[in-house]
XYZ file of N, CA and C in Angstrom:
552
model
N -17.719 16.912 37.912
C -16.731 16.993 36.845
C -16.900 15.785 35.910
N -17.014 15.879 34.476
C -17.438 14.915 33.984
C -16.161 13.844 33.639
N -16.219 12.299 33.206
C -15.353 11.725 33.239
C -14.263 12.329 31.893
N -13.302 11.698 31.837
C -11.628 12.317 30.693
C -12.420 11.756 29.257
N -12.785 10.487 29.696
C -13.024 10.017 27.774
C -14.659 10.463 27.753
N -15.552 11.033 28.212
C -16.840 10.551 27.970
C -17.377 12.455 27.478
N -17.475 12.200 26.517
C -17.810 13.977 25.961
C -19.257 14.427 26.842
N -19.329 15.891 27.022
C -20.523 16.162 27.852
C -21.230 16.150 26.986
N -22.541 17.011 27.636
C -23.697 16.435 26.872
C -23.771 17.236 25.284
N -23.482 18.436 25.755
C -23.688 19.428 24.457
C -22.470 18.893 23.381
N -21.207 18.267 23.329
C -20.682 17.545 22.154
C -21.568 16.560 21.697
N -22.183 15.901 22.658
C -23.182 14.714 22.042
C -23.999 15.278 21.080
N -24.746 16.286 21.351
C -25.888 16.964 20.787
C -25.367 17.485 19.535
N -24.045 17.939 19.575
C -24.015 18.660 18.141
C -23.497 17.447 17.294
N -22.859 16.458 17.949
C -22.522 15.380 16.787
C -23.962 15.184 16.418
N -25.027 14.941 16.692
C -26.104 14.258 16.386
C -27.072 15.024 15.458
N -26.642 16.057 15.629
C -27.594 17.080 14.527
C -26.558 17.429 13.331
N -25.588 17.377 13.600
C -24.703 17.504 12.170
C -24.398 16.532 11.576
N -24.849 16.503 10.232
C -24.241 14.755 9.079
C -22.575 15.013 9.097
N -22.376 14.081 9.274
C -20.669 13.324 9.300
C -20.651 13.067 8.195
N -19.346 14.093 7.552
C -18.824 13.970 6.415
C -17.902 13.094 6.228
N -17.613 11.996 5.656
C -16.134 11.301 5.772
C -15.670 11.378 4.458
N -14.091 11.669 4.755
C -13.101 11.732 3.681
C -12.372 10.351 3.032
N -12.433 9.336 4.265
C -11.467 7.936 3.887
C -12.657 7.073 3.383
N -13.107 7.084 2.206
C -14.314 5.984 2.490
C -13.472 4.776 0.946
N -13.347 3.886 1.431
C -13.095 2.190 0.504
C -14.165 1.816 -0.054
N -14.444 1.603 -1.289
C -15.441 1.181 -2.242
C -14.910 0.331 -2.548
N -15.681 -1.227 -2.794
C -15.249 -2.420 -3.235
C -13.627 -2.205 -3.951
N -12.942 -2.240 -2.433
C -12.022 -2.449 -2.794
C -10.593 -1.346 -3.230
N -11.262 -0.446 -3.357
C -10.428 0.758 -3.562
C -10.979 2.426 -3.100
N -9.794 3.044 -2.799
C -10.160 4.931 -2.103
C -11.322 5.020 -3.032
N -12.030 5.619 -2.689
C -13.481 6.221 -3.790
C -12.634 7.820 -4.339
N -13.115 7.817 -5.191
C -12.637 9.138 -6.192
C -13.588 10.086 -5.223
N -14.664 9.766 -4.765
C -15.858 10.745 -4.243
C -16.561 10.285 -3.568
N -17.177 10.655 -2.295
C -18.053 10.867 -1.472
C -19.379 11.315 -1.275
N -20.325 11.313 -2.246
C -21.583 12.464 -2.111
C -22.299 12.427 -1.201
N -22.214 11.008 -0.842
C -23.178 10.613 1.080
C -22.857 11.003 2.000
N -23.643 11.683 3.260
C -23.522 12.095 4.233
C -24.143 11.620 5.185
N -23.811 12.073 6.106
C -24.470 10.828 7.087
C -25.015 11.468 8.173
N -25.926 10.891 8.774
C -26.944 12.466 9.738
C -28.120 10.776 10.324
N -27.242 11.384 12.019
C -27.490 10.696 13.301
C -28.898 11.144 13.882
N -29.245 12.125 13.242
C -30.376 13.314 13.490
C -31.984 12.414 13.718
N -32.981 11.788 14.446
C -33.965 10.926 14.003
C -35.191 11.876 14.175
N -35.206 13.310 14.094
C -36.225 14.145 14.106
C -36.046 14.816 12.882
N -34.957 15.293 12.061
C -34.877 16.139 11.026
C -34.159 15.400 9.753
N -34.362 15.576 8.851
C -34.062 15.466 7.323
C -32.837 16.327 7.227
N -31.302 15.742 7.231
C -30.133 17.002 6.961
C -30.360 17.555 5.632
N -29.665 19.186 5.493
C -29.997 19.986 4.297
C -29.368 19.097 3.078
N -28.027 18.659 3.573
C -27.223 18.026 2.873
C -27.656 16.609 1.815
N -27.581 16.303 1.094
C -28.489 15.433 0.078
C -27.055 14.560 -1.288
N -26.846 13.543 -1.259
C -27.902 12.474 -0.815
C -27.449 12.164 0.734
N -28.164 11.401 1.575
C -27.801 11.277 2.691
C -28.363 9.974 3.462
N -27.416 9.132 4.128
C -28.164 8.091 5.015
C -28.519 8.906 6.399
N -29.610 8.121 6.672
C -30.396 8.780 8.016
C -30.974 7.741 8.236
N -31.296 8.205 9.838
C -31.922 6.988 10.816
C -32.923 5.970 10.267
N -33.271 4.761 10.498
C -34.186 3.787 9.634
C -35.528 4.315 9.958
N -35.918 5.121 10.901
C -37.339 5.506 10.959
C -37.763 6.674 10.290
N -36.628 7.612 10.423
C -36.695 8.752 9.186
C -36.806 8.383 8.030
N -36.087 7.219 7.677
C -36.039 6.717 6.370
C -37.232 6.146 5.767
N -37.938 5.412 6.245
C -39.146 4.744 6.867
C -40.305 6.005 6.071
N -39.998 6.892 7.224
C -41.209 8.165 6.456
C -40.982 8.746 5.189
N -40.002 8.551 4.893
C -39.560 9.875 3.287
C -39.184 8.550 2.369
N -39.159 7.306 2.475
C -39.235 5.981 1.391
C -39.054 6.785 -0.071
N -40.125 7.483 -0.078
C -40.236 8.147 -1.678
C -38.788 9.294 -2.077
N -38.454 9.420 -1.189
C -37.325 10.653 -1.239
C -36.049 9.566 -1.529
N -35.559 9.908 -3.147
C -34.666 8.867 -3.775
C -33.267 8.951 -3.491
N -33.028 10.428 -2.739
C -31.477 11.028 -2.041
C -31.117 10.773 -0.359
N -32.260 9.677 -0.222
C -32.236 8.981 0.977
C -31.970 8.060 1.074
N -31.391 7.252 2.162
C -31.187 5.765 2.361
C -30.941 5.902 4.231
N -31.412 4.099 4.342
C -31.027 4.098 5.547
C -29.849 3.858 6.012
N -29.941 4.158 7.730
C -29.301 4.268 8.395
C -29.150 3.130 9.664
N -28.999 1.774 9.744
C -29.129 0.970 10.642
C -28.517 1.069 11.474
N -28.842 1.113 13.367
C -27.683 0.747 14.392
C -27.237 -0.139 14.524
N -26.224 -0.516 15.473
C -26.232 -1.750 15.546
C -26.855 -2.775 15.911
N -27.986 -1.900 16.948
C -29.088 -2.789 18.057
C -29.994 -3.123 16.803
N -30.617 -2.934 15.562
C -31.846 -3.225 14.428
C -31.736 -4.385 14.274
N -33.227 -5.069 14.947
C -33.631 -6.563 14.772
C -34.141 -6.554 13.333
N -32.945 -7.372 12.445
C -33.516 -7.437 11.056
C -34.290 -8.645 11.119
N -35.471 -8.323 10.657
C -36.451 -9.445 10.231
C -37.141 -9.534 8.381
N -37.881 -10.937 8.235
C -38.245 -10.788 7.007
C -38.767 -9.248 6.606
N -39.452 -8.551 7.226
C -40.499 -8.222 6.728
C -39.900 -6.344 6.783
N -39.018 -6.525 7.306
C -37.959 -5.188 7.383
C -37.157 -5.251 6.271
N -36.703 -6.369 6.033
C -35.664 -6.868 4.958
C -36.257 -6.774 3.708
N -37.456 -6.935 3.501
C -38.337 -6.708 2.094
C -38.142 -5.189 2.104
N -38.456 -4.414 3.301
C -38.384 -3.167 3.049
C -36.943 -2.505 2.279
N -36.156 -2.900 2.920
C -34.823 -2.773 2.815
C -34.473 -2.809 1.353
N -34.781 -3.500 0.616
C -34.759 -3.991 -0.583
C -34.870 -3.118 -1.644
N -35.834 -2.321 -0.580
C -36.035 -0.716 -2.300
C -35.234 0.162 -1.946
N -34.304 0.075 -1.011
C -33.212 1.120 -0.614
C -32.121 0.676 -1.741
N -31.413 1.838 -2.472
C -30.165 2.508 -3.100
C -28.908 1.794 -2.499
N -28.987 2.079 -1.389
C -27.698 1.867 -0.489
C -28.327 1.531 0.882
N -27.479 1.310 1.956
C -27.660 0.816 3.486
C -26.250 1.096 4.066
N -26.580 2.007 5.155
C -25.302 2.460 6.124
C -25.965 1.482 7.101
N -24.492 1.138 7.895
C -24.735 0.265 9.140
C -23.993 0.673 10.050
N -23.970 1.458 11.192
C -23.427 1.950 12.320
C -22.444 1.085 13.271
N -21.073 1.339 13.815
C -20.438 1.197 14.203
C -19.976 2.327 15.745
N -21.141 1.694 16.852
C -20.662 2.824 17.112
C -19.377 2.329 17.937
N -19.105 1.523 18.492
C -17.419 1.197 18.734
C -16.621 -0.216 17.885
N -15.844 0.091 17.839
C -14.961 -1.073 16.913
C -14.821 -1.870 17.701
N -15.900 -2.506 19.031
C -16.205 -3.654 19.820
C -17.100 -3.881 19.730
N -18.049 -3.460 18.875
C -19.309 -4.038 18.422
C -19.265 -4.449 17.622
N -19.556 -6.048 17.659
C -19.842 -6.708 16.224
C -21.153 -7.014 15.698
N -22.246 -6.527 16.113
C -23.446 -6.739 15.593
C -23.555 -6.284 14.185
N -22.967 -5.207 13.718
C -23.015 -4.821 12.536
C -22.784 -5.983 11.853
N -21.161 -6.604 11.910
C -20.969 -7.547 11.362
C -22.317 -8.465 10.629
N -23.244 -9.061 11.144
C -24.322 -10.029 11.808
C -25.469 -9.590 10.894
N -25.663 -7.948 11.017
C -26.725 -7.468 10.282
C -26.362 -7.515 8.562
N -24.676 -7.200 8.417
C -24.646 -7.025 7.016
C -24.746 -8.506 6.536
N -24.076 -9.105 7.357
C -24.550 -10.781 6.312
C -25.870 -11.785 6.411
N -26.638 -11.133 7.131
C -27.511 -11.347 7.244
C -28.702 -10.328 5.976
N -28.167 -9.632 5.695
C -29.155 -8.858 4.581
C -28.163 -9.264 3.059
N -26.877 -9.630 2.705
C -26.018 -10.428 1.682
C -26.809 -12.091 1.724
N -26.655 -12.972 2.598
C -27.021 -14.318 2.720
C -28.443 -14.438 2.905
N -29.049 -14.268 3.624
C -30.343 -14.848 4.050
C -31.375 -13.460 3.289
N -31.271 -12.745 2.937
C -32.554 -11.498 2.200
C -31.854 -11.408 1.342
N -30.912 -11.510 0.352
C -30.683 -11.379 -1.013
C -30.111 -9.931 -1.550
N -29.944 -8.771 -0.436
C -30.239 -7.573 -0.955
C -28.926 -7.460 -1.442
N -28.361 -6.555 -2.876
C -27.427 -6.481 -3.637
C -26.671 -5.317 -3.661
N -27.741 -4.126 -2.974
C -27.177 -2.766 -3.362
C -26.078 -2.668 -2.451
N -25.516 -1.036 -2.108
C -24.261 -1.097 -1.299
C -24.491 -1.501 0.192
N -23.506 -1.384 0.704
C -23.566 -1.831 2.643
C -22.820 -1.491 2.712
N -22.961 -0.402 3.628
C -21.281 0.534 4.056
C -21.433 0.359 5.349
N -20.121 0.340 5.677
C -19.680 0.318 7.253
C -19.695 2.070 7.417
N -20.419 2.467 8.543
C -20.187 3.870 9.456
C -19.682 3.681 10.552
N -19.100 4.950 10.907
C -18.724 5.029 12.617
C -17.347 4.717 13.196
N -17.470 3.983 13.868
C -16.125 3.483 14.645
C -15.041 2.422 13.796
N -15.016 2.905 12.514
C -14.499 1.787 11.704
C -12.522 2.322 11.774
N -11.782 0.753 11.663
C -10.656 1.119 11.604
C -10.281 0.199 10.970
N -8.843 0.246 9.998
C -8.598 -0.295 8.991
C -8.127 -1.922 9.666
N -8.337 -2.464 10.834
C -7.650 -4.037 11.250
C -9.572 -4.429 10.567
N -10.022 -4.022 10.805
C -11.597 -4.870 10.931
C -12.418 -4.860 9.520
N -11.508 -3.789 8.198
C -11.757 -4.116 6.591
C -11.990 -5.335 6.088
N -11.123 -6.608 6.423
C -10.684 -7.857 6.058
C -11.832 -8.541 6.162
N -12.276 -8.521 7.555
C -13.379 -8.735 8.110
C -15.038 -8.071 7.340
N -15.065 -7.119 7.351
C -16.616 -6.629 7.298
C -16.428 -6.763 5.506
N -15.505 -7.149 4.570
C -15.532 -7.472 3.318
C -16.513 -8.962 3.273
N -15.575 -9.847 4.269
C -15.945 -11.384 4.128
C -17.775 -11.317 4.451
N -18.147 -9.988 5.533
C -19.005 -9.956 5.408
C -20.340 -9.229 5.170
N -19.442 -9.228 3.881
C -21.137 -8.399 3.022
C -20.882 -6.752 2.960
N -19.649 -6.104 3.515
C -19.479 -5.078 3.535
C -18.909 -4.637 1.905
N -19.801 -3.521 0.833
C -18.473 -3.467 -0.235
C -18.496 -1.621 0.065
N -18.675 -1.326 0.972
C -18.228 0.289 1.316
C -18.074 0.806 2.443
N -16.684 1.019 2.918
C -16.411 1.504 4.230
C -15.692 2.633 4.910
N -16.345 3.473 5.580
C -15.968 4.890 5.754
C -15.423 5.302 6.983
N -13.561 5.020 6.560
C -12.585 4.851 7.317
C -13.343 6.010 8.351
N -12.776 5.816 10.134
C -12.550 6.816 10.802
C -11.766 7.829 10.409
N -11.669 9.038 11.209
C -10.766 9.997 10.444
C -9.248 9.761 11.345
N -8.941 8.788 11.638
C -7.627 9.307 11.980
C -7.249 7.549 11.944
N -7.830 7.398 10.662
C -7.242 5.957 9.961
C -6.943 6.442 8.185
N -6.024 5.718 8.086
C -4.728 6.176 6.724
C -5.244 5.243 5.653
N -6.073 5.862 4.981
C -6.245 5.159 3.643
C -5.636 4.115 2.902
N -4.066 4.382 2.660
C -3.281 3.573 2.304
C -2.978 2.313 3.139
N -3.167 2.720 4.494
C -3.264 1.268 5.492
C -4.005 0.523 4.978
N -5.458 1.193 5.218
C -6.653 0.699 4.499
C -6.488 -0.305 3.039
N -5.550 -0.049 2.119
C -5.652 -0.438 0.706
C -5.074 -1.799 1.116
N -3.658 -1.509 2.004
C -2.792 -2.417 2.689
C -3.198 -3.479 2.865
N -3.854 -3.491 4.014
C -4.802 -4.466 4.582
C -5.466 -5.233 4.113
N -6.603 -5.143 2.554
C -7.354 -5.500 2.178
C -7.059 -5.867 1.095
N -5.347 -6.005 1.100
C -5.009 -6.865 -0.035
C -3.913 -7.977 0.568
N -3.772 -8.002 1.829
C -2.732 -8.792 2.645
C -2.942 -9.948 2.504
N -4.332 -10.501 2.719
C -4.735 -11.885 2.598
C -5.066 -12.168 1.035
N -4.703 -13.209 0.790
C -5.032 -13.677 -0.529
C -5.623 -15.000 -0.352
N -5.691 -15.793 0.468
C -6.315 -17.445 0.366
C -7.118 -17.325 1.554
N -8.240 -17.452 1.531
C -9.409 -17.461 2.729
C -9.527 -19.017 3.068
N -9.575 -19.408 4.034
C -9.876 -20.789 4.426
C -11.708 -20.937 4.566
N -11.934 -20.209 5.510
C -13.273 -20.467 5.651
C -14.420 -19.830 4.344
N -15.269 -20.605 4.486
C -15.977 -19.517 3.460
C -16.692 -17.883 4.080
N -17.558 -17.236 2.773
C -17.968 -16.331 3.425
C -18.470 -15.725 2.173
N -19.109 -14.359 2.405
C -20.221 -14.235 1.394
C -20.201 -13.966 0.159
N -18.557 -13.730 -0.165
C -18.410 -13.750 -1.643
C -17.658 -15.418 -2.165
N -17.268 -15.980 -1.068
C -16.800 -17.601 -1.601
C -17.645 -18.149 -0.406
N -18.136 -19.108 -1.167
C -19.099 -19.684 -0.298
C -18.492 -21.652 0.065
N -17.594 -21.150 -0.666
C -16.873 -22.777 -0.259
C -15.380 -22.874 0.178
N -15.751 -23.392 1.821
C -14.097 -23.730 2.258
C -13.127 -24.105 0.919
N -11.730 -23.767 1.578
C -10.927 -23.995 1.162
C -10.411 -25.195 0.588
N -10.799 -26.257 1.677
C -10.553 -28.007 1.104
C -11.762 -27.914 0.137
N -13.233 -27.692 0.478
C -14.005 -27.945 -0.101
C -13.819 -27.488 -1.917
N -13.074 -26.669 -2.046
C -12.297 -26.063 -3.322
C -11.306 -26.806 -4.211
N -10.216 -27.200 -2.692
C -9.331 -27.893 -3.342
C -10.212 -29.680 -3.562
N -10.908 -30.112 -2.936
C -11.697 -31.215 -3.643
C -12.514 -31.210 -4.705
N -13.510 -30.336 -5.021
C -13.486 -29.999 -6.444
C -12.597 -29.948 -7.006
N -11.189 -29.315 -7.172
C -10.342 -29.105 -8.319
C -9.901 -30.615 -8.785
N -9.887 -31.417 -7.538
C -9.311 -32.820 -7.429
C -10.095 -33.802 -8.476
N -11.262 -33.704 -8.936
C -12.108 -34.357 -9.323
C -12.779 -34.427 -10.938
């Protein structure tokens, strides 16, 4: 008998061949009017659905296909020479697969700070509106609420804080370090 929380095998299988549509997705900062990305877990097939993030090795092969972008897990050892790749990508999804994984975190500011890359970085997956605040400071500007997280929480949240102490990838200077400049 299989365990209460752990889906059998055949739910696994069909999540993985069908692109995940999401409805709640936050664009720098506000509900997106629209959605056209889809998202497809799939690392053998190309979904029909277009434009679409997909796995980094699928992505890898179809480079030239401009309604593509990748798809990073959380486990992807970003290095220089991946990160150059990265660079001619549109956009970059970064996988969440539980909201106790923070590697994502790690990968997006690590491709904002140290590789330079500018285009979008969306949070996928296990995202819930406490951890917005967070994946903004780092390097996140698109995130595609779970479905049984409330948009308006979402807006909530990500306007609660107004004075950041530490820095981070859009202020890059502590707070004293701010208020001592102003001093001067």
């Amino acid at each position: 008998m299989p365990k209460p929380n752990k889906p059998d095998e055949a739910q696994v299988e069909a999540v993985e061949q069908t692109p995940v549509h999401v409805d709640h997705l936050i664009s720098n900062g506000e509900l997106a009017t629209e959605n056209a990305w889809c998202v497809s877990y799939d690392e053998d097939a190309l979904p029909e659905q277009r434009p679409a993030f997909v796995p980094l090795s699928l992505w890898q092969s179809y480079q030239e296909d401009a309604e593509l972008a990748p798809l990073l897990m959380s486990d992807t050892e970003l290095n220089p020479e991946l990160a150059a790749e990265l660079s001619k990508a549109l956009a970059i999804a970064i996988d969440f697969p539980a909201f106790t994984d923070g590697r994502g975190y790690t990968i997006a500011r690590l491709l904002r700070e140290r590789y330079g890359y500018s285009g979008e970085v969306r949070a996928v997956g296990d995202v819930l509106v406490d951890q917005l605040e967070y994946m903004r400071r780092c390097g996140f500007s698109a995130m595609a609420l779970r479905d049984d997280q409330h948009p308006e929480d979402a807006l909530r949240a990500l306007s609660f804080i107004s004075v950041r102490y530490q820095p981070d990838v859009e202020e890059r200077q502590a707070l004293f370090e701010r208020r001592l400049a102003g001093d001067k």
